[in-house]
Amino acid sequence: MAITDIQTFSHLTAADIETLGQELDSIRRSVELSRGERDAKYIRRTIAAQRGLEVAGRAVLFGSRNRWAWLAGTALLSVAKIIENMELGHNVSHGQWDWMNDPEIHSSTWEWDMTGPSSQWRRAHNYSHHTYTNVLGKDEDLGFGILRMTRDEEWRPIHLVQPLANLLLAATFEWGIALHDWSIEKELTDTPRRELRSAPNREFARKIARQVAKDFLIYPALTGPAWKSTLKANATANLVRNLWAYAVIFCGHFPDGAEKFTIEQLEDETGAEWYLRQMLGSANFKAGPAMAFMSGNLCYQIEHHLFPDLPSNRYPEIAARVRELCDKYDLPYTTGSLAKQYLLAFRTIHKLALPDRFLKRTADDAPETSSERKFAGITLPSTERWADNNWLLTDPETGQRRGLRSALHEAKVVLEEKARHEKEVLREAKRTLKEKAAQEKELLREAKLTLQEKARAERAALRRKSVWEKGFRARWRRA
């Protein structure tokens, strides 16, 4: 159901994939060599702006018993928390600014404003997710351990509550991430489950205590008489940040076109194939400068998965070059509006909560999952025209390279035509059965009429016989 052979699925040769990898390496080198003062100013201005917003929000909340002050303070604090989480905490922890050698803006020292320790997130996320993106059984972020996001995972009755679990995850996203990373940390360090005073447990407990005390004890207490409204504002800001971070992450990982892979794909995987897997296993969403900034530039999730440690402010220019490569190699560049991408993920969450027998599409041709088996058993028009059933790398009419994008388009047309043909065959069979049923009904009606006529004739004969016998007996008695 998931992709087992990325070369076959992508419709590229091994040489093409290696060349693609070299061109992506070239993009990386050019960005690395051009990093400088402009990028340093960007991250320092971002930090200053985020801290200014938080200070302003905290200050306004001193008057939070006033409705408008509460709304303004909560809004400022929500924006500050989103920026800290998305553009700072996430990206700094990826090592995007380590090249500056600034001890304050370094992945080894930055602690984000989230429940879980950033050190545990780095080890779980940077290794497990970014090394094995969307590989079943290796990427722990594929459904976060509670959601079934592909039919490759066997359905269990617990999945019926998946829609509710999704709502709970969205509202408590920071806690879901924290518990998820804590669990992976214990696995990576072989920590026994019953060892309560283990290093991962102590680190996790300390961070929870600091975070809860900061948001729900210290800051509310500082506002004196307004402590109740401040407590409510802090909880609301955390909720807003959680919902936004959840939406951004799900739009980049789970809409249609973000493919999944089996462990078989990892066998002898080259660096170029890893690049290709990142491209095919990710999705972007369209955003202007403001939304891109508020998403930590994770609207460029494809570029982030390709280059997770390059500065996020460079993703727009990287995206233009990656898109050119997708056009060159005829690969899909999965993107869409934020609403569209989330609704696709939302549909998958609710659909896969049901057993597979209730799903219409096949596992290899479902909109949320494709594989190389999608193309098995069908003949694409281009192969019929040009290459004796062998996929041509170049369209002889346009000179354009042919790859997965063209194959997917042609397969869609072929499968739709096949579905229409099968539907027409079913319609014809239904029509034939109806006609046969009508004929049989007419024959049954005629047989019924014949039997009824025969029964009437027999009843008339019996009546005549009865009359004759009565007359005969009457005559016999008189005689």
CSV table of C-alpha atoms in Angstrom, one decimal, residues 146-360:
chain,number,residue,atom,x,y,z
A,146,ILE,CA,-2.8,7.8,18.3
A,147,LEU,CA,-4.1,8.5,14.7
A,148,ARG,CA,-4.4,6.0,11.9
A,149,MET,CA,-3.2,7.9,8.8
A,150,THR,CA,-2.7,5.1,6.3
A,151,ARG,CA,-4.3,1.8,5.6
A,152,ASP,CA,-1.0,0.1,6.0
A,153,GLU,CA,-1.8,0.3,9.7
A,154,GLU,CA,-4.3,-2.4,10.6
A,155,TRP,CA,-7.6,-1.1,11.8
A,156,ARG,CA,-8.5,-1.6,15.4
A,157,PRO,CA,-11.8,-0.8,17.2
A,158,ILE,CA,-10.0,2.0,19.2
A,159,HIS,CA,-9.7,3.9,15.9
A,160,LEU,CA,-13.5,4.5,16.0
A,161,VAL,CA,-12.8,7.3,18.5
A,162,GLN,CA,-10.1,8.8,16.2
A,163,PRO,CA,-12.1,12.0,15.4
A,164,LEU,CA,-12.4,12.7,19.2
A,165,ALA,CA,-8.7,11.9,19.7
A,166,ASN,CA,-7.9,14.3,16.9
A,167,LEU,CA,-9.8,17.2,18.7
A,168,LEU,CA,-8.1,16.4,21.9
A,169,LEU,CA,-4.7,16.4,20.2
A,170,ALA,CA,-5.4,19.7,18.6
A,171,ALA,CA,-6.4,21.4,21.9
A,172,THR,CA,-3.5,19.9,23.9
A,173,PHE,CA,-0.9,19.8,21.1
A,174,GLU,CA,2.0,20.8,23.3
A,175,TRP,CA,1.2,18.1,25.8
A,176,GLY,CA,0.8,15.5,23.0
A,177,ILE,CA,4.2,16.4,21.6
A,178,ALA,CA,5.8,16.4,25.0
A,179,LEU,CA,4.4,13.0,25.9
A,180,HIS,CA,5.3,11.7,22.5
A,181,ASP,CA,8.9,12.9,22.7
A,182,TRP,CA,9.3,11.7,26.3
A,183,SER,CA,8.2,8.2,25.3
A,184,ILE,CA,10.7,8.2,22.4
A,185,GLU,CA,13.5,9.5,24.7
A,186,LYS,CA,13.0,6.6,27.0
A,187,GLU,CA,13.1,4.1,24.1
A,188,LEU,CA,16.3,5.7,22.7
A,189,THR,CA,18.0,5.5,26.1
A,190,ASP,CA,16.6,2.1,27.0
A,191,THR,CA,15.1,3.4,30.2
A,192,PRO,CA,13.0,0.8,32.1
A,193,ARG,CA,9.4,1.8,32.4
A,194,ARG,CA,9.4,1.3,36.1
A,195,GLU,CA,12.4,3.4,36.8
A,196,LEU,CA,10.6,6.6,38.0
A,197,ARG,CA,13.8,8.5,38.9
A,198,SER,CA,15.4,8.0,35.5
A,199,ALA,CA,17.1,11.0,33.7
A,200,PRO,CA,14.4,11.3,31.1
A,201,ASN,CA,11.7,11.3,33.8
A,202,ARG,CA,13.5,13.9,35.9
A,203,GLU,CA,14.1,16.2,32.9
A,204,PHE,CA,10.5,15.9,31.8
A,205,ALA,CA,9.1,16.6,35.3
A,206,ARG,CA,11.3,19.6,35.8
A,207,LYS,CA,10.2,21.2,32.6
A,208,ILE,CA,6.5,20.5,33.3
A,209,ALA,CA,6.9,22.1,36.7
A,210,ARG,CA,8.6,25.2,35.3
A,211,GLN,CA,6.1,25.6,32.5
A,212,VAL,CA,3.0,25.1,34.7
A,213,ALA,CA,4.4,27.4,37.4
A,214,LYS,CA,5.2,30.2,34.9
A,215,ASP,CA,1.8,30.2,33.1
A,216,PHE,CA,-0.6,29.3,35.8
A,217,LEU,CA,1.0,30.5,39.1
A,218,ILE,CA,3.7,33.1,38.8
A,219,TYR,CA,2.4,35.4,36.0
A,220,PRO,CA,-1.2,35.3,37.3
A,221,ALA,CA,0.0,36.1,40.8
A,222,LEU,CA,2.1,39.1,39.5
A,223,THR,CA,-1.1,40.8,38.3
A,224,GLY,CA,-2.6,40.8,41.8
A,225,PRO,CA,-6.4,41.3,41.7
A,226,ALA,CA,-6.5,40.4,38.0
A,227,TRP,CA,-5.0,36.9,38.6
A,228,LYS,CA,-8.2,35.1,37.5
A,229,SER,CA,-8.5,36.9,34.2
A,230,THR,CA,-4.7,36.6,33.6
A,231,LEU,CA,-4.9,32.8,34.3
A,232,LYS,CA,-7.7,32.6,31.8
A,233,ALA,CA,-5.7,34.7,29.3
A,234,ASN,CA,-2.6,32.4,29.6
A,235,ALA,CA,-4.7,29.3,29.1
A,236,THR,CA,-6.4,30.9,26.1
A,237,ALA,CA,-3.1,31.9,24.6
A,238,ASN,CA,-1.7,28.4,25.0
A,239,LEU,CA,-4.9,27.0,23.3
A,240,VAL,CA,-4.5,29.3,20.4
A,241,ARG,CA,-0.8,28.4,20.0
A,242,ASN,CA,-1.7,24.7,20.2
A,243,LEU,CA,-4.4,24.9,17.6
A,244,TRP,CA,-2.3,26.9,15.2
A,245,ALA,CA,0.8,24.7,15.6
A,246,TYR,CA,-1.4,21.6,15.1
A,247,ALA,CA,-2.9,22.9,11.9
A,248,VAL,CA,0.4,23.9,10.4
A,249,ILE,CA,2.0,20.5,11.2
A,250,PHE,CA,-1.0,18.5,9.8
A,251,CYS,CA,-1.1,20.6,6.6
A,252,GLY,CA,2.5,19.7,5.9
A,253,HIS,CA,2.4,16.0,6.6
A,254,PHE,CA,-1.1,14.5,6.0
A,255,PRO,CA,-2.9,16.0,3.0
A,256,ASP,CA,-3.2,14.0,-0.3
A,257,GLY,CA,0.1,13.8,-2.1
A,258,ALA,CA,2.2,13.5,1.1
A,259,GLU,CA,3.2,9.9,0.4
A,260,LYS,CA,4.1,7.1,2.8
A,261,PHE,CA,6.9,4.5,2.5
A,262,THR,CA,7.7,1.0,3.8
A,263,ILE,CA,10.9,0.0,5.5
A,264,GLU,CA,11.9,-1.8,2.3
A,265,GLN,CA,12.5,1.6,0.7
A,266,LEU,CA,15.3,2.2,3.3
A,267,GLU,CA,17.4,-0.7,2.0
A,268,ASP,CA,20.5,0.7,0.4
A,269,GLU,CA,18.8,4.1,0.2
A,270,THR,CA,21.2,6.7,-1.3
A,271,GLY,CA,21.4,10.3,-0.3
A,272,ALA,CA,19.6,11.3,-3.5
A,273,GLU,CA,16.8,8.8,-2.8
A,274,TRP,CA,16.5,10.4,0.7
A,275,TYR,CA,16.1,13.8,-0.9
A,276,LEU,CA,13.4,12.4,-3.3
A,277,ARG,CA,11.6,10.7,-0.4
A,278,GLN,CA,11.5,14.1,1.5
A,279,MET,CA,10.0,15.7,-1.6
A,280,LEU,CA,7.3,13.1,-2.1
A,281,GLY,CA,6.5,12.7,1.5
A,282,SER,CA,5.8,16.4,2.3
A,283,ALA,CA,3.2,19.0,1.4
A,284,ASN,CA,3.2,22.8,1.4
A,285,PHE,CA,0.5,25.3,1.8
A,286,LYS,CA,0.2,28.7,0.1
A,287,ALA,CA,0.9,31.7,2.4
A,288,GLY,CA,1.9,35.3,2.1
A,289,PRO,CA,4.8,36.8,4.1
A,290,ALA,CA,2.8,37.3,7.3
A,291,MET,CA,1.3,33.8,7.4
A,292,ALA,CA,4.7,32.3,6.4
A,293,PHE,CA,6.3,34.1,9.3
A,294,MET,CA,3.6,33.0,11.7
A,295,SER,CA,4.0,29.4,10.6
A,296,GLY,CA,7.7,29.5,11.1
A,297,ASN,CA,8.0,29.2,7.3
A,298,LEU,CA,6.7,25.7,7.6
A,299,CYS,CA,4.3,26.5,4.8
A,300,TYR,CA,7.4,25.4,3.0
A,301,GLN,CA,7.4,22.0,4.5
A,302,ILE,CA,8.9,20.3,1.4
A,303,GLU,CA,11.9,22.7,1.6
A,304,HIS,CA,12.1,22.2,5.4
A,305,HIS,CA,12.2,18.4,5.0
A,306,LEU,CA,14.9,18.8,2.4
A,307,PHE,CA,17.0,21.2,4.4
A,308,PRO,CA,15.9,21.2,8.0
A,309,ASP,CA,19.0,23.0,9.3
A,310,LEU,CA,19.1,25.9,6.8
A,311,PRO,CA,17.7,29.3,7.9
A,312,SER,CA,13.9,29.4,7.6
A,313,ASN,CA,14.0,32.9,6.1
A,314,ARG,CA,15.7,31.5,3.1
A,315,TYR,CA,13.0,28.9,2.4
A,316,PRO,CA,11.0,31.2,-0.1
A,317,GLU,CA,14.1,31.5,-2.4
A,318,ILE,CA,14.9,27.8,-1.9
A,319,ALA,CA,11.2,26.9,-2.8
A,320,ALA,CA,11.5,28.7,-6.2
A,321,ARG,CA,14.5,26.5,-7.1
A,322,VAL,CA,13.0,23.3,-5.8
A,323,ARG,CA,9.8,24.0,-7.8
A,324,GLU,CA,12.0,24.4,-10.9
A,325,LEU,CA,13.5,21.0,-10.3
A,326,CYS,CA,10.1,19.5,-9.9
A,327,ASP,CA,9.2,21.0,-13.3
A,328,LYS,CA,12.4,19.7,-14.8
A,329,TYR,CA,12.0,16.2,-13.6
A,330,ASP,CA,8.2,16.2,-13.9
A,331,LEU,CA,7.7,15.6,-10.2
A,332,PRO,CA,4.6,16.7,-8.3
A,333,TYR,CA,5.0,19.8,-6.0
A,334,THR,CA,2.2,19.2,-3.5
A,335,THR,CA,0.7,22.5,-2.4
A,336,GLY,CA,-2.7,24.2,-1.9
A,337,SER,CA,-4.4,26.6,0.4
A,338,LEU,CA,-4.2,26.2,4.1
A,339,ALA,CA,-8.0,25.3,4.3
A,340,LYS,CA,-7.7,22.8,1.5
A,341,GLN,CA,-4.7,21.0,2.9
A,342,TYR,CA,-6.2,20.8,6.3
A,343,LEU,CA,-9.6,19.6,5.1
A,344,LEU,CA,-7.8,16.8,3.1
A,345,ALA,CA,-6.0,15.7,6.3
A,346,PHE,CA,-9.3,16.1,8.3
A,347,ARG,CA,-11.1,13.8,5.8
A,348,THR,CA,-8.3,11.2,6.1
A,349,ILE,CA,-8.5,11.2,9.9
A,350,HIS,CA,-12.3,10.6,9.8
A,351,LYS,CA,-12.3,8.2,6.9
A,352,LEU,CA,-9.6,5.9,8.4
A,353,ALA,CA,-11.4,5.7,11.7
A,354,LEU,CA,-13.7,3.2,9.8
A,355,PRO,CA,-12.8,-0.4,8.9
A,356,ASP,CA,-11.4,-0.8,5.4
A,357,ARG,CA,-14.5,-2.7,4.2
A,358,PHE,CA,-16.4,0.6,4.4
A,359,LEU,CA,-13.9,2.4,2.1
A,360,LYS,CA,-14.5,2.5,-1.6
